[in-house]
Amino acid sequence: MHIFYGKAALRDYLKSIKTSNFTIGFVPTMGALHQGHLSLIQKSMQENQATVVSIFVNPTQFNNPEDLAKYPRTLDEDIQKIGNLSPEIIVFAPTVEDIYEGQTVSQSFDFDGLENQMEGKFRPGHFNGVGTIVKRLFEIVEPTNAYFGEKDFQQLQIIKKMVAKNNLKVTIKGCPIFREPNNLAMSSRNALLSSKEKQEASLIYQTLIDAKTKFKKNSATAVTDWIQKSFEKNPDFKLEYFQIADEATLLPCLRKNKNKKYRAFIAVFVNNIRLIDTISLN
Ligand code: PAF
């Protein structure tokens, strides 16, 4: 396996293997890898000559220090899972110092308002942190293609925006959500749930399915009211937001327009563990 803990060594290695028309696929992660991550890595391997996977819990995208402290860190298992896919995969697991060089702060971005909705409202500064780390990683890895899961759909749109606004030479590929057998969206945070909580959390996807059905005949406001009321009756969950939004602008749907694509977005706490999910409504 090719494992690098510092950017200089990774850059030298990538330079040594690059030939003309060489393509690099890149899968940025914060570790605690699950089947969803592995599917991104497999897609990258199918589409590129080399694949780089980064494992870095990025401090600047956490607005809550407790959330950062309890984020799962499982580097040895992650390396093993990657090695089982292929020993050819290049792993980049840098230190905070290597990435931030003593200045662990975010750059400030303008994502044309995409950053002000949903996750941006409830996690101030989160997308500046995501933009900062993803841009830095792109500068180090110089990938041809980069792979992101659609569970973090807002993040995916924001990264596409950042690439377009900065004329970065990388193609962003959004990949479908992977789900547990009970349809809970796969997430590194699921590792923090008890098996009972994991079972109960199947309600999140069920809610999205119900919202999709209701949205066929009802307004976004009516569906949102219904979802909020049903969560109020359920003490095991704390709904942070449910929003039906235009896929392109992420602005809330006030009146349905048949030419637009809509998506429902949800963030829920299950015993202090914050879970998000999303579904296309078209
Ligand atoms: O989606 C994630 O895991 C993170 O936000 C990312 C893209 C790896 C940046 O730290």
Short mmCIF file of C-alpha atoms and ligand atoms in Angstrom, two decimals:
data_model
loop_
_atom_site.label_atom_id
_atom_site.label_comp_id
_atom_site.label_asym_id
_atom_site.label_seq_id
_atom_site.Cartn_x
_atom_site.Cartn_y
_atom_site.Cartn_z
CA MET A 1 0.00 0.00 0.00
CA HIS A 2 1.08 3.55 -0.64
CA ILE A 3 0.40 5.57 2.50
CA PHE A 4 1.51 9.17 2.89
CA TYR A 5 1.25 11.26 6.04
CA GLY A 6 2.62 14.46 4.52
CA LYS A 7 1.82 16.46 1.38
CA ALA A 8 5.40 16.82 0.11
CA ALA A 9 5.96 13.06 -0.07
CA LEU A 10 2.55 12.52 -1.72
CA ARG A 11 3.26 15.20 -4.34
CA ASP A 12 6.68 13.65 -5.14
CA TYR A 13 5.13 10.23 -5.50
CA LEU A 14 2.32 11.45 -7.78
CA LYS A 15 4.86 13.30 -9.92
CA SER A 16 6.88 10.10 -10.26
CA ILE A 17 3.96 8.01 -11.54
CA LYS A 18 2.29 10.59 -13.82
CA THR A 19 2.69 10.07 -17.54
CA SER A 20 0.91 11.95 -20.33
CA ASN A 21 -2.90 11.57 -20.27
CA PHE A 22 -2.63 10.06 -16.80
CA THR A 23 -5.85 10.44 -14.80
CA ILE A 24 -6.08 10.66 -11.04
CA GLY A 25 -9.34 9.96 -9.23
CA PHE A 26 -9.70 11.46 -5.78
CA VAL A 27 -11.99 10.48 -2.90
CA PRO A 28 -11.73 12.91 0.03
CA THR A 29 -13.01 11.45 3.32
CA MET A 30 -12.89 12.03 7.04
CA GLY A 31 -12.36 8.30 7.63
CA ALA A 32 -14.56 5.80 9.51
CA LEU A 33 -15.07 4.35 6.07
CA HIS A 34 -18.30 2.54 5.21
CA GLN A 35 -19.70 0.89 2.09
CA GLY A 36 -20.71 4.29 0.66
CA HIS A 37 -17.08 5.48 0.74
CA LEU A 38 -15.88 2.17 -0.68
CA SER A 39 -18.31 2.52 -3.60
CA LEU A 40 -16.82 5.96 -4.38
CA ILE A 41 -13.33 4.46 -4.31
CA GLN A 42 -14.41 1.62 -6.61
CA LYS A 43 -15.95 4.06 -9.07
CA SER A 44 -12.76 6.10 -9.05
CA MET A 45 -10.70 2.96 -9.69
CA GLN A 46 -12.89 2.05 -12.65
CA GLU A 47 -12.57 5.50 -14.20
CA ASN A 48 -8.94 6.48 -13.51
CA GLN A 49 -5.41 5.14 -13.70
CA ALA A 50 -4.66 6.02 -10.06
CA THR A 51 -6.90 6.65 -7.07
CA VAL A 52 -6.03 8.77 -4.05
CA VAL A 53 -8.14 8.53 -0.87
CA SER A 54 -7.61 11.18 1.78
CA ILE A 55 -8.45 10.52 5.41
CA PHE A 56 -8.50 13.73 7.40
CA VAL A 57 -10.91 14.88 10.09
CA ASN A 58 -10.94 18.54 9.13
CA PRO A 59 -11.19 20.75 12.26
CA THR A 60 -12.26 23.91 10.42
CA GLN A 61 -15.58 22.44 9.26
CA PHE A 62 -16.76 21.65 12.80
CA ASN A 63 -18.60 24.53 14.44
CA ASN A 64 -19.07 22.45 17.59
CA PRO A 65 -15.86 21.32 19.39
CA GLU A 66 -17.72 18.42 21.06
CA ASP A 67 -18.79 17.12 17.65
CA LEU A 68 -15.16 17.28 16.48
CA ALA A 69 -13.93 15.48 19.61
CA LYS A 70 -16.40 12.61 19.28
CA TYR A 71 -16.07 12.18 15.49
CA PRO A 72 -15.00 8.52 14.94
CA ARG A 73 -11.32 8.01 14.12
CA THR A 74 -10.47 4.53 12.86
CA LEU A 75 -7.36 4.96 10.68
CA ASP A 76 -6.01 1.39 11.00
CA GLU A 77 -9.35 -0.19 10.04
CA ASP A 78 -9.77 2.33 7.22
CA ILE A 79 -6.35 1.46 5.78
CA GLN A 80 -7.23 -2.22 5.99
CA LYS A 81 -10.54 -1.71 4.17
CA ILE A 82 -8.81 0.24 1.41
CA GLY A 83 -6.07 -2.40 1.13
CA ASN A 84 -8.74 -5.09 0.73
CA LEU A 85 -10.08 -3.22 -2.32
CA SER A 86 -6.65 -2.86 -3.91
CA PRO A 87 -3.07 -2.43 -2.70
CA GLU A 88 -2.61 0.07 -5.55
CA ILE A 89 -4.79 2.74 -3.92
CA ILE A 90 -2.87 5.72 -2.60
CA VAL A 91 -3.84 6.81 0.92
CA PHE A 92 -3.20 10.33 2.16
CA ALA A 93 -3.64 10.74 5.91
CA PRO A 94 -2.03 14.09 6.75
CA THR A 95 -1.73 15.77 10.13
CA VAL A 96 -3.53 19.03 10.94
CA GLU A 97 -0.10 20.75 11.02
CA ASP A 98 0.79 19.46 7.55
CA ILE A 99 -2.42 20.86 6.08
CA TYR A 100 -2.84 24.09 8.05
CA GLU A 101 0.82 24.94 8.87
CA GLY A 102 -0.04 26.48 12.23
CA GLN A 103 -3.02 28.51 10.92
CA THR A 104 -6.04 26.30 11.50
CA VAL A 105 -8.57 28.72 10.06
CA SER A 106 -10.94 28.76 7.10
CA GLN A 107 -10.79 30.86 4.00
CA SER A 108 -14.00 32.84 3.37
CA PHE A 109 -15.98 31.79 0.29
CA ASP A 110 -18.94 33.15 -1.64
CA PHE A 111 -20.96 30.22 -2.94
CA ASP A 112 -23.71 32.45 -4.36
CA GLY A 113 -26.00 31.83 -1.40
CA LEU A 114 -25.87 28.01 -1.49
CA GLU A 115 -24.04 28.21 1.84
CA ASN A 116 -26.86 30.08 3.61
CA GLN A 117 -29.46 27.31 3.48
CA MET A 118 -30.00 24.26 5.69
CA GLU A 119 -26.59 22.97 6.91
CA GLY A 120 -25.19 26.48 6.49
CA LYS A 121 -27.88 27.93 8.76
CA PHE A 122 -27.39 25.38 11.51
CA ARG A 123 -23.62 24.93 11.24
CA PRO A 124 -22.19 28.45 10.86
CA GLY A 125 -18.83 28.45 9.07
CA HIS A 126 -19.17 24.78 8.09
CA PHE A 127 -18.99 25.34 4.34
CA ASN A 128 -16.06 27.74 4.58
CA GLY A 129 -14.25 24.89 6.35
CA VAL A 130 -15.31 22.37 3.70
CA GLY A 131 -14.32 24.73 0.87
CA THR A 132 -10.94 25.41 2.51
CA ILE A 133 -9.99 21.78 2.95
CA VAL A 134 -11.33 20.54 -0.39
CA LYS A 135 -9.54 23.34 -2.29
CA ARG A 136 -6.29 22.59 -0.42
CA LEU A 137 -6.58 18.88 -1.10
CA PHE A 138 -7.27 19.55 -4.79
CA GLU A 139 -4.12 21.70 -4.92
CA ILE A 140 -2.06 18.88 -3.41
CA VAL A 141 -3.54 15.92 -5.34
CA GLU A 142 -4.37 17.73 -8.63
CA PRO A 143 -7.07 15.16 -9.45
CA THR A 144 -8.74 14.71 -12.83
CA ASN A 145 -11.98 13.53 -11.18
CA ALA A 146 -13.21 13.83 -7.60
CA TYR A 147 -16.02 11.74 -6.08
CA PHE A 148 -18.57 12.87 -3.49
CA GLY A 149 -21.66 11.16 -2.06
CA GLU A 150 -25.10 12.65 -2.66
CA LYS A 151 -26.04 12.26 1.01
CA ASP A 152 -24.25 15.58 1.50
CA PHE A 153 -26.08 17.06 -1.47
CA GLN A 154 -25.62 20.66 -0.35
CA GLN A 155 -21.87 20.04 0.02
CA LEU A 156 -21.81 18.52 -3.47
CA GLN A 157 -23.48 21.60 -4.99
CA ILE A 158 -21.14 23.90 -3.08
CA ILE A 159 -18.04 22.06 -4.27
CA LYS A 160 -19.28 22.22 -7.87
CA LYS A 161 -19.79 25.96 -7.38
CA MET A 162 -16.29 26.39 -5.93
CA VAL A 163 -14.75 24.50 -8.85
CA ALA A 164 -16.67 26.61 -11.39
CA LYS A 165 -15.90 29.95 -9.69
CA ASN A 166 -12.19 29.19 -9.33
CA ASN A 167 -11.82 27.52 -12.75
CA LEU A 168 -10.35 24.43 -11.11
CA LYS A 169 -9.41 21.65 -13.52
CA VAL A 170 -11.28 18.82 -11.86
CA THR A 171 -14.54 17.09 -12.71
CA ILE A 172 -16.85 16.61 -9.74
CA LYS A 173 -18.82 13.37 -9.74
CA GLY A 174 -21.84 12.97 -7.46
CA CYS A 175 -22.56 9.35 -6.47
CA PRO A 176 -25.76 7.75 -5.10
CA ILE A 177 -26.43 7.33 -1.40
CA PHE A 178 -25.66 3.92 0.08
CA ARG A 179 -28.12 2.67 2.69
CA GLU A 180 -28.10 0.15 5.56
CA PRO A 181 -30.51 -2.80 5.20
CA ASN A 182 -33.12 -0.72 7.12
CA ASN A 183 -32.58 2.19 4.67
CA LEU A 184 -30.70 4.44 7.10
CA ALA A 185 -28.26 6.45 4.93
CA MET A 186 -24.70 5.24 5.51
CA SER A 187 -22.66 7.74 7.47
CA SER A 188 -19.50 7.65 9.56
CA ARG A 189 -21.65 9.00 12.40
CA ASN A 190 -23.78 5.82 12.39
CA ALA A 191 -20.87 4.20 14.25
CA LEU A 192 -21.86 6.36 17.26
CA LEU A 193 -25.43 4.95 17.40
CA SER A 194 -26.45 1.97 19.55
CA SER A 195 -28.03 -0.89 17.60
CA LYS A 196 -31.47 0.15 18.95
CA GLU A 197 -30.94 3.75 17.81
CA LYS A 198 -29.75 2.54 14.42
CA GLN A 199 -32.95 0.50 14.04
CA GLU A 200 -35.13 3.43 15.12
CA ALA A 201 -33.31 5.79 12.75
CA SER A 202 -34.92 3.98 9.80
CA LEU A 203 -37.76 6.45 10.48
CA ILE A 204 -35.70 9.18 8.79
CA TYR A 205 -35.78 7.60 5.34
CA GLN A 206 -39.39 6.47 5.85
CA THR A 207 -40.24 10.13 6.52
CA LEU A 208 -38.56 11.18 3.28
CA ILE A 209 -40.50 8.54 1.33
CA ASP A 210 -43.76 9.76 2.91
CA ALA A 211 -42.81 13.35 2.09
CA LYS A 212 -42.22 12.38 -1.53
CA THR A 213 -45.67 10.79 -1.76
CA LYS A 214 -47.37 13.76 -0.07
CA PHE A 215 -45.52 16.32 -2.21
CA LYS A 216 -47.27 14.92 -5.32
CA LYS A 217 -50.58 16.37 -4.12
CA ASN A 218 -49.62 18.97 -1.49
CA SER A 219 -47.57 22.13 -1.24
CA ALA A 220 -44.06 22.14 0.24
CA THR A 221 -45.40 24.11 3.24
CA ALA A 222 -48.13 21.55 3.93
CA VAL A 223 -45.65 18.67 3.71
CA THR A 224 -43.17 20.50 5.97
CA ASP A 225 -45.89 21.19 8.59
CA TRP A 226 -46.93 17.56 8.54
CA ILE A 227 -43.32 16.36 9.01
CA GLN A 228 -42.68 18.82 11.85
CA LYS A 229 -45.85 17.74 13.66
CA SER A 230 -45.06 14.06 13.32
CA PHE A 231 -41.56 14.58 14.80
CA GLU A 232 -43.02 16.60 17.71
CA LYS A 233 -44.89 13.44 18.72
CA ASN A 234 -41.69 11.40 18.77
CA PRO A 235 -39.42 12.07 21.80
CA ASP A 236 -36.59 9.83 20.51
CA PHE A 237 -35.83 12.29 17.71
CA LYS A 238 -35.15 16.01 17.58
CA LEU A 239 -35.84 17.44 14.15
CA GLU A 240 -33.39 20.24 13.32
CA TYR A 241 -34.80 21.02 9.90
CA PHE A 242 -36.87 19.60 7.10
CA GLN A 243 -36.82 21.58 3.89
CA ILE A 244 -38.07 21.09 0.36
CA ALA A 245 -35.76 23.03 -1.92
CA ASP A 246 -34.88 23.67 -5.53
CA GLU A 247 -31.98 21.32 -6.38
CA ALA A 248 -30.03 24.00 -8.24
CA THR A 249 -30.35 27.02 -5.93
CA LEU A 250 -31.22 25.17 -2.69
CA LEU A 251 -33.80 27.89 -2.02
CA PRO A 252 -36.97 26.67 -0.28
CA CYS A 253 -39.83 25.75 -2.60
CA LEU A 254 -42.53 28.37 -2.02
CA ARG A 255 -44.64 27.53 -5.05
CA LYS A 256 -44.19 24.42 -7.21
CA ASN A 257 -42.81 24.98 -10.69
CA LYS A 258 -42.98 21.96 -12.98
CA ASN A 259 -39.74 22.96 -14.71
CA LYS A 260 -37.73 22.73 -11.52
CA LYS A 261 -36.20 19.75 -9.74
CA TYR A 262 -36.96 19.53 -6.05
CA ARG A 263 -35.36 17.65 -3.19
CA ALA A 264 -36.30 17.12 0.45
CA PHE A 265 -33.52 17.60 3.01
CA ILE A 266 -33.63 16.56 6.65
CA ALA A 267 -31.37 16.84 9.72
CA VAL A 268 -32.33 14.96 12.88
CA PHE A 269 -30.72 14.30 16.24
CA VAL A 270 -30.98 10.78 17.57
CA ASN A 271 -29.67 10.93 21.15
CA ASN A 272 -27.30 13.82 20.30
CA ILE A 273 -26.01 12.18 17.12
CA ARG A 274 -26.79 14.39 14.17
CA LEU A 275 -27.92 12.57 11.03
CA ILE A 276 -28.80 14.00 7.63
CA ASP A 277 -30.52 12.53 4.60
CA THR A 278 -32.05 13.67 1.32
CA ILE A 279 -34.31 12.43 -1.47
CA SER A 280 -35.13 13.63 -4.97
CA LEU A 281 -38.82 14.50 -5.27
CA ASN A 282 -39.13 14.47 -9.06
O1 PAF B 1 -17.90 14.77 3.29
C1 PAF B 1 -16.89 14.72 4.01
O2 PAF B 1 -16.52 13.67 4.54
C2 PAF B 1 -16.08 15.99 4.24
O3 PAF B 1 -16.90 17.10 4.32
C3 PAF B 1 -14.96 16.19 3.19
C4 PAF B 1 -15.53 16.41 1.81
C5 PAF B 1 -14.04 14.99 3.20
C6 PAF B 1 -14.15 17.43 3.56
O4 PAF B 1 -13.55 17.30 4.81
#
